[in-house]
């Protein structure tokens, strides 16, 4: 779990961030956690995967957590903070960085994150 800078892909992250107020909320649970979607968002996620060399077959989704949440991920996934840094297992992953995780991380409250994982 060694964080890496997004470099040029950070421009795509900024596009996703600016699009957030306009995207569709696909799901919202009773605690306020949200799953976002929409064609424009999917296109940006695809560009992000290409820019970072992540397998195109992997699924990307943008989620917001209103409270600290343990993620139930497959064996490997990428976490990319979109809005604010995200707390991952007690350490801060800042905007402009990403990390590949191989365990089920706990993300902090009030974070918006792009998760890319095998479908």
PDB file of C-alpha atoms in Angstrom:
ATOM      1  CA  UNK A   1       0.000   0.000   0.000  1.00  0.00           C
ATOM      2  CA  UNK A   2       2.357   2.716  -1.218  1.00  0.00           C
ATOM      3  CA  UNK A   3       0.583   5.914  -2.364  1.00  0.00           C
ATOM      4  CA  UNK A   4       1.487   7.212  -5.825  1.00  0.00           C
ATOM      5  CA  UNK A   5       0.929  10.681  -7.318  1.00  0.00           C
ATOM      6  CA  UNK A   6      -1.713  10.960 -10.041  1.00  0.00           C
ATOM      7  CA  UNK A   7       0.529  13.238 -12.143  1.00  0.00           C
ATOM      8  CA  UNK A   8      -1.340  14.085 -15.389  1.00  0.00           C
ATOM      9  CA  UNK A   9      -4.373  12.043 -14.265  1.00  0.00           C
ATOM     10  CA  UNK A  10      -4.975  14.649 -11.555  1.00  0.00           C
ATOM     11  CA  UNK A  11      -6.639  16.823 -14.218  1.00  0.00           C
ATOM     12  CA  UNK A  12      -9.202  14.036 -14.706  1.00  0.00           C
ATOM     13  CA  UNK A  13      -9.761  13.892 -10.934  1.00  0.00           C
ATOM     14  CA  UNK A  14     -10.417  17.630 -10.959  1.00  0.00           C
ATOM     15  CA  UNK A  15     -12.942  17.170 -13.797  1.00  0.00           C
ATOM     16  CA  UNK A  16     -14.729  14.472 -11.766  1.00  0.00           C
ATOM     17  CA  UNK A  17     -14.698  16.758  -8.713  1.00  0.00           C
ATOM     18  CA  UNK A  18     -16.252  19.655 -10.649  1.00  0.00           C
ATOM     19  CA  UNK A  19     -18.878  17.327 -12.146  1.00  0.00           C
ATOM     20  CA  UNK A  20     -20.051  15.958  -8.761  1.00  0.00           C
ATOM     21  CA  UNK A  21     -22.814  18.545  -8.155  1.00  0.00           C
ATOM     22  CA  UNK A  22     -24.386  17.544 -11.485  1.00  0.00           C
ATOM     23  CA  UNK A  23     -24.097  13.736 -11.438  1.00  0.00           C
ATOM     24  CA  UNK A  24     -26.893  11.319 -10.703  1.00  0.00           C
ATOM     25  CA  UNK A  25     -27.125   9.769  -7.246  1.00  0.00           C
ATOM     26  CA  UNK A  26     -27.839   6.116  -8.067  1.00  0.00           C
ATOM     27  CA  UNK A  27     -28.259   5.028  -4.463  1.00  0.00           C
ATOM     28  CA  UNK A  28     -28.404   6.658  -1.051  1.00  0.00           C
ATOM     29  CA  UNK A  29     -28.756   4.576   2.088  1.00  0.00           C
ATOM     30  CA  UNK A  30     -30.304   5.522   5.421  1.00  0.00           C
ATOM     31  CA  UNK A  31     -26.942   6.709   6.797  1.00  0.00           C
ATOM     32  CA  UNK A  32     -26.309   9.109   3.893  1.00  0.00           C
ATOM     33  CA  UNK A  33     -23.778   7.034   1.960  1.00  0.00           C
ATOM     34  CA  UNK A  34     -24.124   7.683  -1.786  1.00  0.00           C
ATOM     35  CA  UNK A  35     -23.246   5.945  -5.035  1.00  0.00           C
ATOM     36  CA  UNK A  36     -22.917   8.272  -8.040  1.00  0.00           C
ATOM     37  CA  UNK A  37     -23.376   7.508 -11.748  1.00  0.00           C
ATOM     38  CA  UNK A  38     -24.140   8.887 -15.182  1.00  0.00           C
ATOM     39  CA  UNK A  39     -22.617   8.780 -18.652  1.00  0.00           C
ATOM     40  CA  UNK A  40     -20.304  11.784 -18.192  1.00  0.00           C
ATOM     41  CA  UNK A  41     -18.951  10.314 -14.944  1.00  0.00           C
ATOM     42  CA  UNK A  42     -18.412   6.891 -16.545  1.00  0.00           C
ATOM     43  CA  UNK A  43     -16.460   8.498 -19.402  1.00  0.00           C
ATOM     44  CA  UNK A  44     -14.164  10.282 -16.934  1.00  0.00           C
ATOM     45  CA  UNK A  45     -13.662   7.082 -14.926  1.00  0.00           C
ATOM     46  CA  UNK A  46     -12.664   5.283 -18.135  1.00  0.00           C
ATOM     47  CA  UNK A  47     -10.149   8.042 -18.941  1.00  0.00           C
ATOM     48  CA  UNK A  48      -8.757   7.791 -15.393  1.00  0.00           C
ATOM     49  CA  UNK A  49      -8.257   4.026 -15.695  1.00  0.00           C
ATOM     50  CA  UNK A  50      -6.446   4.478 -19.019  1.00  0.00           C
ATOM     51  CA  UNK A  51      -4.243   7.286 -17.661  1.00  0.00           C
ATOM     52  CA  UNK A  52      -3.201   5.168 -14.665  1.00  0.00           C
ATOM     53  CA  UNK A  53      -2.728   1.940 -16.649  1.00  0.00           C
ATOM     54  CA  UNK A  54      -5.537   0.155 -14.799  1.00  0.00           C
ATOM     55  CA  UNK A  55      -7.241  -2.747 -16.594  1.00  0.00           C
ATOM     56  CA  UNK A  56     -10.231  -1.397 -18.578  1.00  0.00           C
ATOM     57  CA  UNK A  57     -12.235  -4.477 -17.527  1.00  0.00           C
ATOM     58  CA  UNK A  58     -12.110  -3.299 -13.911  1.00  0.00           C
ATOM     59  CA  UNK A  59     -15.163  -1.409 -12.662  1.00  0.00           C
ATOM     60  CA  UNK A  60     -14.901   2.146 -11.390  1.00  0.00           C
ATOM     61  CA  UNK A  61     -17.454   3.787  -9.114  1.00  0.00           C
ATOM     62  CA  UNK A  62     -17.586   7.027  -7.177  1.00  0.00           C
ATOM     63  CA  UNK A  63     -18.888   6.777  -3.626  1.00  0.00           C
ATOM     64  CA  UNK A  64     -19.474   9.167  -0.743  1.00  0.00           C
ATOM     65  CA  UNK A  65     -19.356   7.933   2.867  1.00  0.00           C
ATOM     66  CA  UNK A  66     -21.089   9.966   5.546  1.00  0.00           C
ATOM     67  CA  UNK A  67     -19.420   7.954   8.315  1.00  0.00           C
ATOM     68  CA  UNK A  68     -16.324   5.783   8.664  1.00  0.00           C
ATOM     69  CA  UNK A  69     -16.937   2.635   6.628  1.00  0.00           C
ATOM     70  CA  UNK A  70     -15.077  -0.646   6.174  1.00  0.00           C
ATOM     71  CA  UNK A  71     -15.026  -1.393   2.455  1.00  0.00           C
ATOM     72  CA  UNK A  72     -15.748  -4.917   1.295  1.00  0.00           C
ATOM     73  CA  UNK A  73     -13.417  -5.090  -1.703  1.00  0.00           C
ATOM     74  CA  UNK A  74     -12.044  -7.937  -3.799  1.00  0.00           C
ATOM     75  CA  UNK A  75      -8.398  -9.001  -3.435  1.00  0.00           C
ATOM     76  CA  UNK A  76      -7.130  -5.798  -5.015  1.00  0.00           C
ATOM     77  CA  UNK A  77      -8.560  -2.336  -5.669  1.00  0.00           C
ATOM     78  CA  UNK A  78      -7.441   1.226  -6.304  1.00  0.00           C
ATOM     79  CA  UNK A  79      -8.615   4.144  -4.155  1.00  0.00           C
ATOM     80  CA  UNK A  80      -8.510   7.667  -5.584  1.00  0.00           C
ATOM     81  CA  UNK A  81      -9.739  10.524  -3.371  1.00  0.00           C
ATOM     82  CA  UNK A  82     -11.933  12.899  -5.370  1.00  0.00           C
ATOM     83  CA  UNK A  83     -13.118  15.409  -2.799  1.00  0.00           C
ATOM     84  CA  UNK A  84     -10.931  15.981   0.275  1.00  0.00           C
ATOM     85  CA  UNK A  85      -8.324  13.472   1.266  1.00  0.00           C
ATOM     86  CA  UNK A  86      -9.499  10.121   2.530  1.00  0.00           C
ATOM     87  CA  UNK A  87      -8.477   8.448   5.723  1.00  0.00           C
ATOM     88  CA  UNK A  88      -7.477   4.871   4.932  1.00  0.00           C
ATOM     89  CA  UNK A  89      -6.775   2.588   7.877  1.00  0.00           C
ATOM     90  CA  UNK A  90      -5.673   5.549   9.991  1.00  0.00           C
ATOM     91  CA  UNK A  91      -3.464   7.388   7.482  1.00  0.00           C
ATOM     92  CA  UNK A  92      -4.426  10.216   5.120  1.00  0.00           C
ATOM     93  CA  UNK A  93      -4.429   9.735   1.349  1.00  0.00           C
ATOM     94  CA  UNK A  94      -4.478  13.261  -0.074  1.00  0.00           C
ATOM     95  CA  UNK A  95      -6.166  14.595  -3.201  1.00  0.00           C
ATOM     96  CA  UNK A  96      -3.846  14.105  -6.182  1.00  0.00           C
ATOM     97  CA  UNK A  97      -2.695  10.667  -4.999  1.00  0.00           C
ATOM     98  CA  UNK A  98      -3.926   7.086  -5.354  1.00  0.00           C
ATOM     99  CA  UNK A  99      -3.155   3.769  -3.760  1.00  0.00           C
ATOM    100  CA  UNK A 100      -3.660   0.093  -4.549  1.00  0.00           C
ATOM    101  CA  UNK A 101      -4.976  -1.840  -1.561  1.00  0.00           C
ATOM    102  CA  UNK A 102      -5.074  -5.587  -0.958  1.00  0.00           C
ATOM    103  CA  UNK A 103      -7.100  -5.557   2.256  1.00  0.00           C
ATOM    104  CA  UNK A 104     -10.516  -4.222   3.202  1.00  0.00           C
ATOM    105  CA  UNK A 105      -9.686  -0.643   4.188  1.00  0.00           C
ATOM    106  CA  UNK A 106     -11.668   1.599   6.485  1.00  0.00           C
ATOM    107  CA  UNK A 107     -12.339   5.014   4.928  1.00  0.00           C
ATOM    108  CA  UNK A 108     -13.069   8.065   7.042  1.00  0.00           C
ATOM    109  CA  UNK A 109     -16.341   9.991   7.252  1.00  0.00           C
ATOM    110  CA  UNK A 110     -17.203  12.707   4.744  1.00  0.00           C
ATOM    111  CA  UNK A 111     -15.030  11.402   1.921  1.00  0.00           C
ATOM    112  CA  UNK A 112     -15.756  11.024  -1.790  1.00  0.00           C
ATOM    113  CA  UNK A 113     -13.646   8.378  -3.491  1.00  0.00           C
ATOM    114  CA  UNK A 114     -13.227   6.684  -6.844  1.00  0.00           C
ATOM    115  CA  UNK A 115     -12.849   2.941  -6.310  1.00  0.00           C
ATOM    116  CA  UNK A 116     -11.570   0.815  -9.191  1.00  0.00           C
ATOM    117  CA  UNK A 117     -11.760  -2.949  -8.670  1.00  0.00           C
ATOM    118  CA  UNK A 118     -12.233  -6.161 -10.657  1.00  0.00           C
ATOM    119  CA  UNK A 119     -15.811  -6.526 -11.844  1.00  0.00           C
TER     120      UNK A 119
END
